Short mmCIF file of C-alpha atoms in Angstrom, two decimals:
data_model
loop_
_atom_site.label_atom_id
_atom_site.label_comp_id
_atom_site.label_asym_id
_atom_site.label_seq_id
_atom_site.Cartn_x
_atom_site.Cartn_y
_atom_site.Cartn_z
CA MET A 409 4.63 -25.96 -34.34
CA GLU A 410 5.18 -22.19 -34.50
CA SER A 411 2.74 -21.49 -31.66
CA ALA A 412 4.67 -23.88 -29.41
CA THR A 413 7.91 -22.08 -30.25
CA CYS A 414 6.26 -18.72 -29.57
CA LYS A 415 4.99 -20.06 -26.23
CA TYR A 416 8.46 -21.15 -25.23
CA ASP A 417 9.84 -17.74 -26.15
CA VAL A 418 7.25 -16.04 -23.91
CA ASP A 419 8.10 -18.40 -21.03
CA GLY A 420 11.78 -17.74 -21.64
CA LEU A 421 11.13 -13.98 -21.52
CA ALA A 422 9.15 -14.31 -18.29
CA GLY A 423 11.93 -16.45 -16.82
CA ARG A 424 14.54 -13.88 -17.78
CA ARG A 425 12.44 -11.10 -16.20
CA ARG A 426 12.09 -13.14 -13.03
CA ALA A 427 15.82 -13.74 -12.95
CA ALA A 428 16.48 -10.03 -13.52
CA ALA A 429 14.13 -9.16 -10.63
CA VAL A 430 15.94 -11.62 -8.35
CA MET A 431 19.31 -10.12 -9.29
CA ALA A 432 17.97 -6.58 -8.78
CA SER A 433 16.74 -7.48 -5.30
CA TYR A 434 20.07 -9.17 -4.56
CA PHE A 435 21.95 -5.97 -5.31
CA GLY A 436 19.33 -3.75 -3.62
CA LEU A 437 18.20 -2.07 -6.83
CA ASP A 438 14.55 -2.81 -6.03
CA LYS A 439 14.84 -0.43 -3.05
CA LEU A 440 16.15 2.27 -5.36
CA VAL A 441 13.27 1.73 -7.78
CA LYS A 442 10.80 1.92 -4.87
CA ALA A 443 12.39 5.16 -3.61
CA VAL A 444 12.13 6.72 -7.06
CA ARG A 445 8.45 5.66 -7.27
CA ILE A 446 7.68 7.16 -3.84
CA ILE A 447 9.38 10.45 -4.75
CA ARG A 448 7.48 10.56 -8.04
CA ASN A 449 4.15 9.88 -6.26
CA HIS A 450 4.78 12.78 -3.86
CA GLY A 451 5.25 15.28 -6.68
CA GLY A 452 8.99 15.11 -7.21
CA ILE A 453 11.88 15.92 -4.91
CA ARG A 454 10.39 19.19 -3.66
CA GLY A 455 7.04 17.58 -2.80
CA ALA A 456 8.73 14.63 -1.13
CA LEU A 457 10.93 16.92 0.99
CA TYR A 458 7.88 18.99 2.00
CA GLN A 459 6.01 15.80 2.95
CA LEU A 460 9.03 14.58 4.90
CA TYR A 461 9.22 17.93 6.73
CA ARG A 462 5.53 17.89 7.67
CA VAL A 463 5.04 14.25 8.70
CA ASP A 464 8.54 12.76 9.02
CA ASP A 465 7.55 9.86 6.80
CA LEU A 466 7.26 8.96 3.12
CA LYS A 467 4.86 6.14 2.37
CA ASP A 468 3.54 4.66 -0.82
CA GLY A 469 -0.15 3.77 -0.86
CA THR A 470 -3.46 4.10 -2.64
CA LEU A 471 -5.74 7.05 -2.03
CA VAL A 472 -8.92 5.76 -0.37
CA GLY A 473 -10.81 9.00 0.08
CA GLU A 474 -10.98 12.58 1.26
CA ASP A 475 -13.09 14.15 4.00
CA ALA A 476 -14.87 17.50 4.18
CA LEU A 477 -11.83 19.18 5.76
CA GLY A 478 -9.60 18.20 2.83
CA ASN A 479 -7.65 15.47 4.64
CA LYS A 480 -6.61 12.55 2.43
CA TYR A 481 -6.68 8.93 3.61
CA TYR A 482 -4.35 6.26 2.25
CA GLU A 483 -3.91 2.50 2.58
CA ASN A 484 -1.11 0.06 1.78
CA LYS A 485 -1.94 -3.53 2.67
CA GLN A 486 1.69 -4.62 2.36
CA LEU A 487 2.62 -2.71 5.53
CA LEU A 488 2.17 -4.00 9.07
CA LEU A 489 -1.27 -3.88 10.67
CA GLY A 490 -1.61 -0.56 12.45
CA ARG A 491 0.71 1.20 10.02
CA ASP A 492 -1.17 0.31 6.85
CA ARG A 493 -3.70 3.18 7.00
CA TRP A 494 -2.80 6.82 7.46
CA VAL A 495 -4.01 10.37 6.95
CA ILE A 496 -2.28 13.29 5.29
CA TYR A 497 -3.76 16.51 6.68
CA HIS A 498 -4.67 19.37 4.38
CA PRO A 499 -1.74 21.77 3.80
CA ARG A 500 -3.70 24.71 5.27
CA TYR A 501 -3.05 23.25 8.73
CA GLY A 502 0.70 23.35 8.18
CA MET A 503 2.39 21.98 11.29
CA ASP A 504 -0.64 22.67 13.55
CA TYR A 505 -2.50 19.42 12.88
CA ASP A 506 -3.72 16.99 15.51
CA GLY A 507 -5.94 13.94 15.80
CA SER A 508 -9.08 15.98 16.43
CA LEU A 509 -9.09 16.98 12.76
CA VAL A 510 -10.16 13.45 11.81
CA PRO A 511 -13.97 13.02 11.68
CA ALA A 512 -15.53 10.06 13.52
CA GLU A 513 -16.33 8.00 10.41
CA TRP A 514 -12.73 8.17 9.20
CA PHE A 515 -11.41 7.59 12.74
CA GLY A 516 -13.17 4.22 12.78
CA TRP A 517 -11.67 3.22 9.45
CA LEU A 518 -8.15 4.40 10.42
CA HIS A 519 -8.22 2.31 13.62
CA HIS A 520 -9.60 -0.83 11.90
CA LYS A 521 -13.02 -0.65 13.56
CA THR A 522 -14.49 -1.05 10.07
CA ASP A 523 -13.01 -2.64 6.99
CA LYS A 524 -14.87 -0.47 4.50
CA PRO A 525 -14.09 3.26 4.33
CA PRO A 526 -16.89 5.86 4.49
CA THR A 527 -16.56 6.31 0.73
CA GLU A 528 -17.90 2.76 0.21
CA VAL A 529 -20.36 2.45 3.10
CA ALA A 530 -22.01 5.65 4.27
CA PRO A 531 -21.96 6.05 8.06
CA THR A 532 -25.27 6.05 9.89
CA SER A 533 -26.46 9.52 10.76
CA TYR A 534 -28.77 10.39 13.61
CA GLY A 535 -30.70 13.60 14.12
CA TRP A 536 -29.15 14.24 17.51
CA LEU A 537 -25.54 14.14 16.21
CA SER A 538 -23.76 17.45 15.82
CA GLY A 539 -21.17 18.18 13.18
CA HIS A 540 -17.47 17.54 13.67
CA THR A 541 -15.47 20.26 15.45
CA GLU A 542 -11.78 20.29 16.18
CA ASN A 543 -10.33 20.46 19.68
CA LYS A 544 -9.70 24.10 20.67
CA THR A 545 -7.75 23.36 23.85
CA GLY A 546 -4.72 25.60 24.18
CA THR A 547 -6.16 28.33 21.97
CA GLU A 548 -8.08 31.51 22.75
CA GLU A 549 -11.27 29.75 21.68
CA ALA A 550 -10.93 27.03 24.35
CA TYR A 551 -13.94 26.31 26.55
CA VAL A 552 -13.63 27.79 30.03
CA PRO A 553 -16.46 26.90 32.42
CA TYR A 554 -18.09 29.72 34.31
CA SER A 555 -18.43 29.14 38.04
CA THR A 556 -20.97 30.93 40.26
CA THR A 557 -19.76 29.43 43.53
CA LYS A 558 -17.32 31.13 45.85
CA PRO A 559 -13.95 29.36 45.93
CA LYS A 560 -13.26 27.45 49.14
CA ILE A 561 -9.51 27.93 48.89
CA GLU A 562 -7.70 31.19 48.39
CA ALA A 563 -4.54 31.27 46.36
CA TRP A 564 -1.37 31.96 48.33
CA VAL A 565 0.27 35.27 47.60
CA PRO A 566 3.93 35.59 48.60
CA PRO A 567 4.76 38.45 50.99
CA LYS A 568 6.21 41.60 49.47
CA ARG A 569 9.74 42.58 50.44
CA ILE A 570 10.37 46.18 51.16
#
């Protein structure tokens, strides 16, 4: 008889917790709890503000893996498809990050070409593949082709006024 009473007490406690959760969501307190959890996961208020400054977004997700460049990849399956996987670039890039810093194996996972991240299933490697390099366009190290042909068009030079 005591075990039945104990069982009813546990069910009563679970029911009260459920009712408290419903009331908290009714008053919007669940949003406050989620905001506090997100701030805590980003290293406190300072870390959350730094993250907000760098990427304009604060998300809550599980760390899936890290690549050779130090970028961290996260996933939250409760978010919409297309927004449920994201990358946080290594702090050494500051505000100068772009999509070319994501290696090909992680690019496929981020864009839902594969369900399993490279940490679970190793990507196939071929001997003819070169290593990952970032895009240098717009920098002094950008590729400029060398031409040996004479140009067919001459650039117009405005006349000088005396």
